PDB file of C-alpha atoms and ligand atoms in Angstrom:
ATOM      1  CA  MET A1205      -0.849 -74.083-155.878  1.00 92.00           C
ATOM      2  CA  LYS A1206       2.243 -74.779-157.968  1.00 97.00           C
ATOM      3  CA  LEU A1207       4.701 -74.517-155.056  1.00 98.00           C
ATOM      4  CA  LYS A1208       2.740 -76.069-152.192  1.00 98.00           C
ATOM      5  CA  ASN A1209       5.097 -76.481-149.194  1.00 97.00           C
ATOM      6  CA  LYS A1210       8.185 -75.913-151.347  1.00 98.00           C
ATOM      7  CA  VAL A1211      10.901 -74.047-149.461  1.00 98.00           C
ATOM      8  CA  CYS A1212      11.930 -71.113-151.632  1.00 99.00           C
ATOM      9  CA  ILE A1213      14.886 -68.870-150.815  1.00 99.00           C
ATOM     10  CA  VAL A1214      14.816 -65.552-152.669  1.00 99.00           C
ATOM     11  CA  THR A1215      17.855 -63.292-152.244  1.00 99.00           C
ATOM     12  CA  GLY A1216      17.421 -59.545-152.482  1.00 98.00           C
ATOM     13  CA  ALA A1217      13.742 -60.081-151.693  1.00 98.00           C
ATOM     14  CA  ALA A1218      13.320 -57.006-149.489  1.00 98.00           C
ATOM     15  CA  SER A1219      12.736 -54.880-152.603  1.00 98.00           C
ATOM     16  CA  GLY A1220      11.796 -54.788-156.268  1.00 98.00           C
ATOM     17  CA  LEU A1221      11.834 -58.006-158.307  1.00 98.00           C
ATOM     18  CA  GLY A1222      12.787 -60.281-155.411  1.00 98.00           C
ATOM     19  CA  ARG A1223       9.934 -58.950-153.284  1.00 98.00           C
ATOM     20  CA  GLY A1224       7.464 -59.491-156.137  1.00 98.00           C
ATOM     21  CA  ILE A1225       8.723 -63.041-156.706  1.00 98.00           C
ATOM     22  CA  ALA A1226       8.447 -63.775-152.967  1.00 98.00           C
ATOM     23  CA  HIS A1227       4.795 -62.659-152.944  1.00 98.00           C
ATOM     24  CA  THR A1228       3.986 -64.732-156.038  1.00 98.00           C
ATOM     25  CA  PHE A1229       5.685 -67.844-154.627  1.00 98.00           C
ATOM     26  CA  ALA A1230       3.839 -67.428-151.309  1.00 98.00           C
ATOM     27  CA  ARG A1231       0.490 -67.146-153.132  1.00 98.00           C
ATOM     28  CA  GLU A1232       1.351 -70.465-154.818  1.00 98.00           C
ATOM     29  CA  GLY A1233       1.837 -72.172-151.444  1.00 98.00           C
ATOM     30  CA  GLY A1234       5.614 -71.828-151.081  1.00 98.00           C
ATOM     31  CA  LYS A1235       7.361 -71.348-147.747  1.00 98.00           C
ATOM     32  CA  VAL A1236       9.289 -68.262-148.702  1.00 98.00           C
ATOM     33  CA  VAL A1237      12.591 -67.051-147.291  1.00 99.00           C
ATOM     34  CA  ILE A1238      13.266 -63.348-147.696  1.00 98.00           C
ATOM     35  CA  ALA A1239      17.074 -63.200-147.696  1.00 98.00           C
ATOM     36  CA  ASP A1240      18.506 -59.706-147.887  1.00 98.00           C
ATOM     37  CA  LEU A1241      21.288 -57.448-146.699  1.00 98.00           C
ATOM     38  CA  LYS A1242      18.598 -55.234-145.161  1.00 98.00           C
ATOM     39  CA  LEU A1243      17.101 -57.363-142.390  1.00 98.00           C
ATOM     40  CA  ALA A1244      14.423 -54.870-141.280  1.00 98.00           C
ATOM     41  CA  ALA A1245      13.118 -54.483-144.843  1.00 98.00           C
ATOM     42  CA  ALA A1246      13.299 -58.272-145.316  1.00 98.00           C
ATOM     43  CA  GLN A1247      11.239 -58.729-142.155  1.00 98.00           C
ATOM     44  CA  ALA A1248       8.705 -56.190-143.478  1.00 98.00           C
ATOM     45  CA  THR A1249       8.283 -58.245-146.689  1.00 98.00           C
ATOM     46  CA  ALA A1250       7.930 -61.453-144.656  1.00 98.00           C
ATOM     47  CA  ASP A1251       5.312 -59.742-142.442  1.00 98.00           C
ATOM     48  CA  GLU A1252       3.320 -58.660-145.544  1.00 98.00           C
ATOM     49  CA  ILE A1253       3.271 -62.256-146.761  1.00 98.00           C
ATOM     50  CA  ILE A1254       2.240 -63.661-143.372  1.00 98.00           C
ATOM     51  CA  LYS A1255      -0.510 -61.019-143.094  1.00 98.00           C
ATOM     52  CA  ALA A1256      -1.803 -62.127-146.501  1.00 97.00           C
ATOM     53  CA  GLY A1257      -2.034 -65.726-145.205  1.00 98.00           C
ATOM     54  CA  GLY A1258       1.277 -67.027-146.559  1.00 98.00           C
ATOM     55  CA  THR A1259       4.320 -68.578-144.906  1.00 98.00           C
ATOM     56  CA  ALA A1260       7.557 -66.614-144.807  1.00 98.00           C
ATOM     57  CA  MET A1261      10.671 -65.911-142.779  1.00 98.00           C
ATOM     58  CA  ALA A1262      13.320 -63.206-143.059  1.00 98.00           C
ATOM     59  CA  VAL A1263      17.036 -63.907-143.026  1.00 98.00           C
ATOM     60  CA  GLY A1264      19.739 -61.228-142.910  1.00 98.00           C
ATOM     61  CA  MET A1265      22.338 -62.199-145.490  1.00 98.00           C
ATOM     62  CA  ASP A1266      25.113 -60.489-147.405  1.00 98.00           C
ATOM     63  CA  VAL A1267      25.372 -62.795-150.413  1.00 99.00           C
ATOM     64  CA  THR A1268      29.072 -61.948-150.820  1.00 99.00           C
ATOM     65  CA  SER A1269      29.889 -63.465-147.414  1.00 98.00           C
ATOM     66  CA  GLU A1270      30.377 -67.240-147.401  1.00 98.00           C
ATOM     67  CA  GLU A1271      29.833 -67.293-143.656  1.00 98.00           C
ATOM     68  CA  GLN A1272      26.535 -65.379-143.827  1.00 98.00           C
ATOM     69  CA  VAL A1273      25.240 -67.394-146.777  1.00 99.00           C
ATOM     70  CA  ASN A1274      26.015 -70.708-145.075  1.00 98.00           C
ATOM     71  CA  ALA A1275      24.530 -69.532-141.759  1.00 98.00           C
ATOM     72  CA  GLY A1276      21.409 -68.245-143.534  1.00 98.00           C
ATOM     73  CA  VAL A1277      20.830 -71.472-145.451  1.00 98.00           C
ATOM     74  CA  ALA A1278      21.433 -73.508-142.272  1.00 98.00           C
ATOM     75  CA  ALA A1279      18.791 -71.383-140.473  1.00 98.00           C
ATOM     76  CA  VAL A1280      16.326 -72.072-143.307  1.00 98.00           C
ATOM     77  CA  VAL A1281      16.963 -75.817-143.166  1.00 98.00           C
ATOM     78  CA  ALA A1282      16.533 -75.764-139.371  1.00 98.00           C
ATOM     79  CA  ALA A1283      13.223 -73.904-139.686  1.00 98.00           C
ATOM     80  CA  TYR A1284      11.692 -75.490-142.790  1.00 98.00           C
ATOM     81  CA  GLY A1285      13.584 -78.787-143.209  1.00 98.00           C
ATOM     82  CA  GLY A1286      15.286 -78.251-146.584  1.00 98.00           C
ATOM     83  CA  VAL A1287      15.540 -76.098-149.693  1.00 98.00           C
ATOM     84  CA  ASP A1288      13.573 -76.722-152.904  1.00 98.00           C
ATOM     85  CA  VAL A1289      13.960 -73.464-154.836  1.00 99.00           C
ATOM     86  CA  LEU A1290      16.709 -70.839-154.896  1.00 99.00           C
ATOM     87  CA  VAL A1291      16.253 -67.518-156.647  1.00 99.00           C
ATOM     88  CA  SER A1292      19.636 -65.794-156.760  1.00 99.00           C
ATOM     89  CA  ASN A1293      18.373 -62.293-157.365  1.00 98.00           C
ATOM     90  CA  ALA A1294      20.270 -59.815-155.141  1.00 98.00           C
ATOM     91  CA  GLY A1295      21.961 -57.199-157.264  1.00 98.00           C
ATOM     92  CA  ILE A1296      22.976 -53.595-157.641  1.00 97.00           C
ATOM     93  CA  GLN A1297      23.940 -51.318-160.498  1.00 94.00           C
ATOM     94  CA  ILE A1298      26.962 -49.037-160.843  1.00 93.00           C
ATOM     95  CA  VAL A1299      27.527 -47.116-164.081  1.00 90.00           C
ATOM     96  CA  HIS A1300      30.723 -45.372-165.261  1.00 91.00           C
ATOM     97  CA  PRO A1301      32.688 -45.209-168.484  1.00 93.00           C
ATOM     98  CA  ILE A1302      35.513 -47.766-168.364  1.00 98.00           C
ATOM     99  CA  GLU A1303      38.253 -45.163-167.968  1.00 98.00           C
ATOM    100  CA  GLU A1304      36.580 -43.830-164.817  1.00 97.00           C
ATOM    101  CA  PHE A1305      35.337 -47.143-163.380  1.00 98.00           C
ATOM    102  CA  PRO A1306      36.901 -47.564-159.915  1.00 98.00           C
ATOM    103  CA  PHE A1307      38.448 -51.040-159.579  1.00 98.00           C
ATOM    104  CA  SER A1308      36.855 -51.357-156.130  1.00 98.00           C
ATOM    105  CA  GLU A1309      33.385 -50.837-157.654  1.00 98.00           C
ATOM    106  CA  TRP A1310      34.090 -53.390-160.420  1.00 98.00           C
ATOM    107  CA  LYS A1311      35.017 -55.927-157.731  1.00 98.00           C
ATOM    108  CA  LYS A1312      31.932 -55.074-155.671  1.00 98.00           C
ATOM    109  CA  MET A1313      29.677 -55.640-158.702  1.00 98.00           C
ATOM    110  CA  LEU A1314      31.240 -59.001-159.532  1.00 98.00           C
ATOM    111  CA  ALA A1315      31.101 -60.049-155.876  1.00 98.00           C
ATOM    112  CA  ILE A1316      27.386 -59.340-155.440  1.00 98.00           C
ATOM    113  CA  HIS A1317      26.246 -60.789-158.755  1.00 98.00           C
ATOM    114  CA  LEU A1318      28.677 -63.676-159.294  1.00 98.00           C
ATOM    115  CA  ASP A1319      30.095 -64.583-155.864  1.00 99.00           C
ATOM    116  CA  GLY A1320      26.546 -64.260-154.508  1.00 99.00           C
ATOM    117  CA  ALA A1321      25.157 -66.652-157.120  1.00 99.00           C
ATOM    118  CA  PHE A1322      28.043 -69.100-156.580  1.00 99.00           C
ATOM    119  CA  LEU A1323      27.870 -69.080-152.780  1.00 99.00           C
ATOM    120  CA  THR A1324      24.096 -69.440-152.519  1.00 99.00           C
ATOM    121  CA  THR A1325      24.102 -72.232-155.126  1.00 99.00           C
ATOM    122  CA  LYS A1326      26.932 -74.040-153.335  1.00 99.00           C
ATOM    123  CA  ALA A1327      25.069 -73.806-150.019  1.00 99.00           C
ATOM    124  CA  CYS A1328      21.697 -74.990-151.398  1.00 98.00           C
ATOM    125  CA  VAL A1329      22.714 -77.799-153.784  1.00 98.00           C
ATOM    126  CA  PRO A1330      23.649 -80.354-151.069  1.00 98.00           C
ATOM    127  CA  HIS A1331      20.163 -80.000-149.536  1.00 98.00           C
ATOM    128  CA  MET A1332      18.514 -80.478-152.930  1.00 98.00           C
ATOM    129  CA  GLN A1333      20.672 -83.577-153.503  1.00 98.00           C
ATOM    130  CA  LYS A1334      19.935 -84.989-150.050  1.00 97.00           C
ATOM    131  CA  SER A1335      16.150 -84.612-150.304  1.00 97.00           C
ATOM    132  CA  GLY A1336      15.989 -86.889-153.353  1.00 96.00           C
ATOM    133  CA  LYS A1337      13.507 -84.394-154.866  1.00 96.00           C
ATOM    134  CA  GLY A1338      15.979 -82.172-156.703  1.00 97.00           C
ATOM    135  CA  GLY A1339      15.133 -78.497-156.983  1.00 98.00           C
ATOM    136  CA  ALA A1340      15.039 -75.358-159.058  1.00 98.00           C
ATOM    137  CA  ILE A1341      17.774 -72.744-159.164  1.00 99.00           C
ATOM    138  CA  ILE A1342      16.904 -69.483-160.867  1.00 99.00           C
ATOM    139  CA  TYR A1343      19.447 -66.763-161.570  1.00 99.00           C
ATOM    140  CA  MET A1344      18.335 -63.189-162.132  1.00 98.00           C
ATOM    141  CA  GLY A1345      20.171 -62.262-165.298  1.00 98.00           C
ATOM    142  CA  SER A1346      19.146 -59.390-167.533  1.00 98.00           C
ATOM    143  CA  VAL A1347      18.920 -58.461-171.182  1.00 98.00           C
ATOM    144  CA  HIS A1348      22.485 -57.511-170.266  1.00 98.00           C
ATOM    145  CA  SER A1349      23.212 -61.263-170.068  1.00 98.00           C
ATOM    146  CA  LYS A1350      22.870 -61.128-173.888  1.00 98.00           C
ATOM    147  CA  GLU A1351      23.481 -57.512-174.937  1.00 96.00           C
ATOM    148  CA  ALA A1352      25.799 -54.695-173.892  1.00 96.00           C
ATOM    149  CA  SER A1353      25.080 -51.066-173.086  1.00 91.00           C
ATOM    150  CA  LYS A1354      27.512 -48.217-172.591  1.00 89.00           C
ATOM    151  CA  LEU A1355      28.735 -47.482-169.047  1.00 89.00           C
ATOM    152  CA  LYS A1356      27.911 -50.979-167.764  1.00 94.00           C
ATOM    153  CA  THR A1357      31.124 -52.991-168.089  1.00 98.00           C
ATOM    154  CA  ALA A1358      30.818 -54.638-164.686  1.00 98.00           C
ATOM    155  CA  TYR A1359      27.077 -55.320-164.885  1.00 98.00           C
ATOM    156  CA  VAL A1360      27.205 -56.738-168.425  1.00 98.00           C
ATOM    157  CA  THR A1361      30.212 -58.912-167.548  1.00 98.00           C
ATOM    158  CA  ALA A1362      28.553 -60.246-164.404  1.00 98.00           C
ATOM    159  CA  LYS A1363      25.196 -60.883-166.077  1.00 98.00           C
ATOM    160  CA  HIS A1364      26.867 -62.745-168.984  1.00 98.00           C
ATOM    161  CA  GLY A1365      28.772 -64.787-166.394  1.00 98.00           C
ATOM    162  CA  LEU A1366      25.534 -66.045-164.844  1.00 99.00           C
ATOM    163  CA  ILE A1367      24.687 -67.836-168.090  1.00 98.00           C
ATOM    164  CA  GLY A1368      27.898 -69.876-167.814  1.00 98.00           C
ATOM    165  CA  LEU A1369      27.212 -70.657-164.159  1.00 99.00           C
ATOM    166  CA  CYS A1370      23.649 -71.710-164.997  1.00 99.00           C
ATOM    167  CA  LYS A1371      24.684 -74.058-167.804  1.00 98.00           C
ATOM    168  CA  THR A1372      27.307 -75.710-165.603  1.00 99.00           C
ATOM    169  CA  ILE A1373      24.929 -76.174-162.667  1.00 98.00           C
ATOM    170  CA  ALA A1374      22.316 -77.590-165.074  1.00 98.00           C
ATOM    171  CA  LYS A1375      24.855 -80.247-166.166  1.00 98.00           C
ATOM    172  CA  GLU A1376      26.078 -81.039-162.645  1.00 98.00           C
ATOM    173  CA  GLY A1377      22.510 -81.056-161.296  1.00 98.00           C
ATOM    174  CA  GLY A1378      20.955 -83.253-163.970  1.00 98.00           C
ATOM    175  CA  GLU A1379      21.373 -86.580-162.214  1.00 98.00           C
ATOM    176  CA  TYR A1380      19.763 -85.145-159.065  1.00 98.00           C
ATOM    177  CA  GLY A1381      16.843 -83.386-160.765  1.00 98.00           C
ATOM    178  CA  ILE A1382      18.344 -79.998-159.940  1.00 98.00           C
ATOM    179  CA  ARG A1383      17.417 -77.567-162.716  1.00 98.00           C
ATOM    180  CA  ALA A1384      19.094 -74.214-163.336  1.00 99.00           C
ATOM    181  CA  ASN A1385      17.743 -71.404-165.501  1.00 99.00           C
ATOM    182  CA  VAL A1386      18.229 -67.666-165.995  1.00 99.00           C
ATOM    183  CA  ILE A1387      15.576 -64.952-166.277  1.00 99.00           C
ATOM    184  CA  CYS A1388      16.686 -62.019-168.420  1.00 98.00           C
ATOM    185  CA  PRO A1389      14.391 -59.022-167.827  1.00 98.00           C
ATOM    186  CA  GLY A1390      14.404 -55.754-169.703  1.00 98.00           C
ATOM    187  CA  TYR A1391      14.026 -52.546-167.688  1.00 97.00           C
ATOM    188  CA  VAL A1392      11.617 -52.798-164.742  1.00 98.00           C
ATOM    189  CA  ARG A1393      10.705 -49.770-162.583  1.00 97.00           C
ATOM    190  CA  THR A1394      12.308 -50.794-159.284  1.00 96.00           C
ATOM    191  CA  PRO A1395      14.518 -48.713-156.940  1.00 94.00           C
ATOM    192  CA  LEU A1396      17.548 -50.046-158.893  1.00 91.00           C
ATOM    193  CA  VAL A1397      16.278 -48.520-162.146  1.00 94.00           C
ATOM    194  CA  ASP A1398      14.853 -45.354-160.588  1.00 95.00           C
ATOM    195  CA  LYS A1399      18.346 -44.600-159.271  1.00 92.00           C
ATOM    196  CA  GLN A1400      19.916 -45.139-162.717  1.00 90.00           C
ATOM    197  CA  ILE A1401      17.707 -42.672-164.589  1.00 93.00           C
ATOM    198  CA  PRO A1402      19.252 -39.452-163.139  1.00 95.00           C
ATOM    199  CA  GLU A1403      22.727 -41.068-163.103  1.00 90.00           C
ATOM    200  CA  GLN A1404      22.566 -41.943-166.806  1.00 87.00           C
ATOM    201  CA  ALA A1405      21.109 -38.517-167.640  1.00 93.00           C
ATOM    202  CA  ALA A1406      24.143 -36.906-165.992  1.00 92.00           C
ATOM    203  CA  GLU A1407      26.675 -39.304-167.583  1.00 86.00           C
ATOM    204  CA  LEU A1408      25.174 -39.015-171.087  1.00 89.00           C
ATOM    205  CA  GLY A1409      24.247 -35.298-170.868  1.00 95.00           C
ATOM    206  CA  ILE A1410      20.569 -35.871-171.779  1.00 96.00           C
ATOM    207  CA  SER A1411      17.229 -35.395-169.969  1.00 97.00           C
ATOM    208  CA  GLU A1412      15.746 -38.087-167.705  1.00 97.00           C
ATOM    209  CA  ASP A1413      12.823 -38.433-170.117  1.00 97.00           C
ATOM    210  CA  ASP A1414      15.281 -39.111-172.944  1.00 97.00           C
ATOM    211  CA  VAL A1415      17.075 -41.733-170.815  1.00 95.00           C
ATOM    212  CA  ILE A1416      13.760 -43.598-170.564  1.00 97.00           C
ATOM    213  CA  LYS A1417      12.646 -43.162-174.195  1.00 97.00           C
ATOM    214  CA  LYS A1418      15.931 -43.055-176.112  1.00 94.00           C
ATOM    215  CA  VAL A1419      18.117 -45.348-174.009  1.00 92.00           C
ATOM    216  CA  MET A1420      16.108 -47.730-171.822  1.00 95.00           C
ATOM    217  CA  LEU A1421      13.048 -48.485-173.949  1.00 97.00           C
ATOM    218  CA  LYS A1422      14.253 -47.477-177.401  1.00 96.00           C
ATOM    219  CA  ASP A1423      14.485 -51.044-178.762  1.00 96.00           C
ATOM    220  CA  THR A1424      11.297 -52.453-177.226  1.00 98.00           C
ATOM    221  CA  VAL A1425       8.375 -53.219-179.539  1.00 98.00           C
ATOM    222  CA  ASP A1426       6.034 -50.852-177.700  1.00 98.00           C
ATOM    223  CA  GLY A1427       8.046 -48.417-175.544  1.00 97.00           C
ATOM    224  CA  GLU A1428       6.882 -50.109-172.356  1.00 98.00           C
ATOM    225  CA  PHE A1429       8.636 -51.174-169.192  1.00 98.00           C
ATOM    226  CA  THR A1430       8.603 -54.849-168.213  1.00 98.00           C
ATOM    227  CA  THR A1431       6.794 -55.251-164.868  1.00 98.00           C
ATOM    228  CA  ILE A1432       7.619 -57.002-161.614  1.00 98.00           C
ATOM    229  CA  GLU A1433       4.586 -59.254-162.201  1.00 98.00           C
ATOM    230  CA  ASP A1434       5.883 -60.262-165.660  1.00 98.00           C
ATOM    231  CA  VAL A1435       9.186 -61.372-164.148  1.00 98.00           C
ATOM    232  CA  ALA A1436       7.519 -63.115-161.190  1.00 98.00           C
ATOM    233  CA  GLU A1437       5.391 -65.195-163.587  1.00 98.00           C
ATOM    234  CA  VAL A1438       8.517 -66.417-165.379  1.00 98.00           C
ATOM    235  CA  ALA A1439      10.153 -67.200-162.040  1.00 99.00           C
ATOM    236  CA  LEU A1440       7.067 -69.236-161.139  1.00 98.00           C
ATOM    237  CA  LEU A1441       7.295 -71.133-164.432  1.00 98.00           C
ATOM    238  CA  PHE A1442      10.912 -72.104-163.756  1.00 98.00           C
ATOM    239  CA  ALA A1443      10.294 -72.855-160.053  1.00 98.00           C
ATOM    240  CA  GLY A1444       7.247 -75.030-160.682  1.00 98.00           C
ATOM    241  CA  PHE A1445       8.522 -76.919-163.732  1.00 97.00           C
ATOM    242  CA  GLU A1446       9.162 -80.400-162.406  1.00 93.00           C
ATOM    243  CA  THR A1447      11.379 -82.076-165.023  1.00 97.00           C
ATOM    244  CA  ASN A1448      14.846 -81.675-166.486  1.00 98.00           C
ATOM    245  CA  ALA A1449      13.212 -80.861-169.842  1.00 98.00           C
ATOM    246  CA  LEU A1450      13.574 -77.184-168.904  1.00 98.00           C
ATOM    247  CA  THR A1451      17.123 -76.639-167.668  1.00 98.00           C
ATOM    248  CA  GLY A1452      20.190 -74.664-168.684  1.00 98.00           C
ATOM    249  CA  GLN A1453      17.997 -72.051-170.382  1.00 98.00           C
ATOM    250  CA  SER A1454      17.779 -68.280-170.311  1.00 98.00           C
ATOM    251  CA  LEU A1455      14.482 -66.578-171.031  1.00 98.00           C
ATOM    252  CA  VAL A1456      14.331 -62.924-172.060  1.00 98.00           C
ATOM    253  CA  VAL A1457      11.335 -60.935-170.791  1.00 98.00           C
ATOM    254  CA  SER A1458      11.813 -57.492-172.283  1.00 98.00           C
ATOM    255  CA  HIS A1459       8.976 -56.316-174.563  1.00 98.00           C
ATOM    256  CA  GLY A1460      11.038 -57.520-177.496  1.00 98.00           C
ATOM    257  CA  TRP A1461      14.115 -55.376-176.712  1.00 97.00           C
ATOM    258  CA  PHE A1462      16.259 -58.464-177.268  1.00 97.00           C
ATOM    259  CA  MET A1463      15.047 -61.268-179.507  1.00 96.00           C
ATOM    260  CA  GLN A1464      16.842 -64.621-179.477  1.00 83.00           C
TER     261      GLN A1464
HETATM  262  P1  LIG B 194      16.276 -53.485-155.993  1.00 70.99           P
HETATM  263  O1  LIG B 194      17.334 -52.465-155.703  1.00 70.99           O
HETATM  264  O2  LIG B 194      14.843 -53.083-155.927  1.00 70.99           O
HETATM  265  O3  LIG B 194      16.471 -54.756-155.049  1.00 70.99           O
HETATM  266  C1  LIG B 194      17.712 -55.362-154.851  1.00 70.99           C
HETATM  267  C2  LIG B 194      17.759 -55.981-153.466  1.00 70.99           C
HETATM  268  O4  LIG B 194      19.019 -56.652-153.337  1.00 70.99           O
HETATM  269  C3  LIG B 194      17.675 -54.965-152.331  1.00 70.99           C
HETATM  270  O5  LIG B 194      16.682 -55.356-151.388  1.00 70.99           O
HETATM  271  C4  LIG B 194      19.069 -54.998-151.717  1.00 70.99           C
HETATM  272  O6  LIG B 194      19.079 -54.760-150.309  1.00 70.99           O
HETATM  273  C5  LIG B 194      19.498 -56.421-152.037  1.00 70.99           C
HETATM  274  N1  LIG B 194      20.961 -56.567-151.995  1.00 70.99           N
HETATM  275  C6  LIG B 194      21.900 -55.756-152.550  1.00 70.99           C
HETATM  276  N2  LIG B 194      23.117 -56.209-152.259  1.00 70.99           N
HETATM  277  C7  LIG B 194      22.959 -57.340-151.520  1.00 70.99           C
HETATM  278  C8  LIG B 194      23.852 -58.246-150.923  1.00 70.99           C
HETATM  279  N3  LIG B 194      25.187 -58.088-151.014  1.00 70.99           N
HETATM  280  N4  LIG B 194      23.353 -59.292-150.237  1.00 70.99           N
HETATM  281  C9  LIG B 194      22.004 -59.464-150.116  1.00 70.99           C
HETATM  282  N5  LIG B 194      21.106 -58.616-150.657  1.00 70.99           N
HETATM  283  C10 LIG B 194      21.585 -57.566-151.342  1.00 70.99           C
HETATM  284  O7  LIG B 194      16.650 -54.046-157.446  1.00 70.99           O
HETATM  285  P2  LIG B 194      15.833 -54.912-158.512  1.00 70.99           P
HETATM  286  O8  LIG B 194      15.611 -54.056-159.693  1.00 70.99           O
HETATM  287  O9  LIG B 194      14.696 -55.611-157.882  1.00 70.99           O
HETATM  288  O10 LIG B 194      16.968 -55.953-158.924  1.00 70.99           O
HETATM  289  C11 LIG B 194      16.951 -57.320-158.551  1.00 70.99           C
HETATM  290  C12 LIG B 194      17.771 -58.104-159.557  1.00 70.99           C
HETATM  291  O11 LIG B 194      17.189 -57.975-160.854  1.00 70.99           O
HETATM  292  C13 LIG B 194      19.224 -57.651-159.709  1.00 70.99           C
HETATM  293  O12 LIG B 194      20.072 -58.774-159.844  1.00 70.99           O
HETATM  294  C14 LIG B 194      19.193 -56.848-160.991  1.00 70.99           C
HETATM  295  O13 LIG B 194      20.451 -56.816-161.618  1.00 70.99           O
HETATM  296  C15 LIG B 194      18.176 -57.629-161.784  1.00 70.99           C
HETATM  297  N6  LIG B 194      17.558 -56.918-162.886  1.00 70.99           N
HETATM  298  C16 LIG B 194      16.827 -55.805-162.673  1.00 70.99           C
HETATM  299  C17 LIG B 194      16.242 -55.156-163.740  1.00 70.99           C
HETATM  300  C18 LIG B 194      15.435 -53.903-163.575  1.00 70.99           C
HETATM  301  O14 LIG B 194      15.155 -53.262-164.582  1.00 70.99           O
HETATM  302  N7  LIG B 194      15.029 -53.531-162.372  1.00 70.99           N
HETATM  303  C19 LIG B 194      16.397 -55.665-165.034  1.00 70.99           C
HETATM  304  C20 LIG B 194      17.141 -56.814-165.221  1.00 70.99           C
HETATM  305  C21 LIG B 194      17.705 -57.442-164.134  1.00 70.99           C
END
């Protein structure tokens, strides 16, 4: 039980990677908060965890809204007494070549990935300071925090930006035992990726099978997708690591697509 009674907020936890991380944290004894734009789906994830014997609550939260983030974190503190772990994971993908990228969609991407990470961090840090126990902040980056791909200007920019945020929070958090790290997954079959496959096929004029083999997995060592479980294990490592020895880092989990 690496997270016994730790209060863990996971944004975007109604689906995909966030949902997998929430289940893993609950199995390790965490009190897990499923924070998501989609409240009904968030409640469904919380219900699954409770049914499996874990502790969880759902919170409706648009991570781009300061008001909703602050209200959500306040509700968590009222229910569970504090915050020990934040996983800033909510995200979307929008792909276009730069010359066709609508400015409104660029701003939406940066708002969800960067404003969301900033606002949730800002709301949680005071509680981690106050408890005297510090905490763990985990940002969901991507191989695109390190590498670029065509059509992904907004995503690559936002995911690189998380590394800067992480390093700064690691420095500011040091004296309080607040650690910040980034997970950088390769492609994982979640709804976010399943939606991209036909979109990229259309944009690049190739088959969906070729998008998987020749674009998404072409640089991996074995042609395999990273899994939700792989990413959840890394999240658990960062969440359960109790000292400042491991802070300000980014760990790539990508079947060797990107090597440091
Ligand atoms: P997903 O679509 O399965 O889940 C994303 C969740 O975020 C959804 O439940 C959605 O409702 C929620 N969300 C979206 N906008 C939100 C907002 N404004 N406020 C609150 N919640 C919001 O996607 P996923 O693949 O699980 O992606 C999760 C994170 O992992 C994202 O940050 C993504 O960029 C990152 N990532 C994914 C992959 C991959 O291959 N799937 C790889 C690297 C990084």
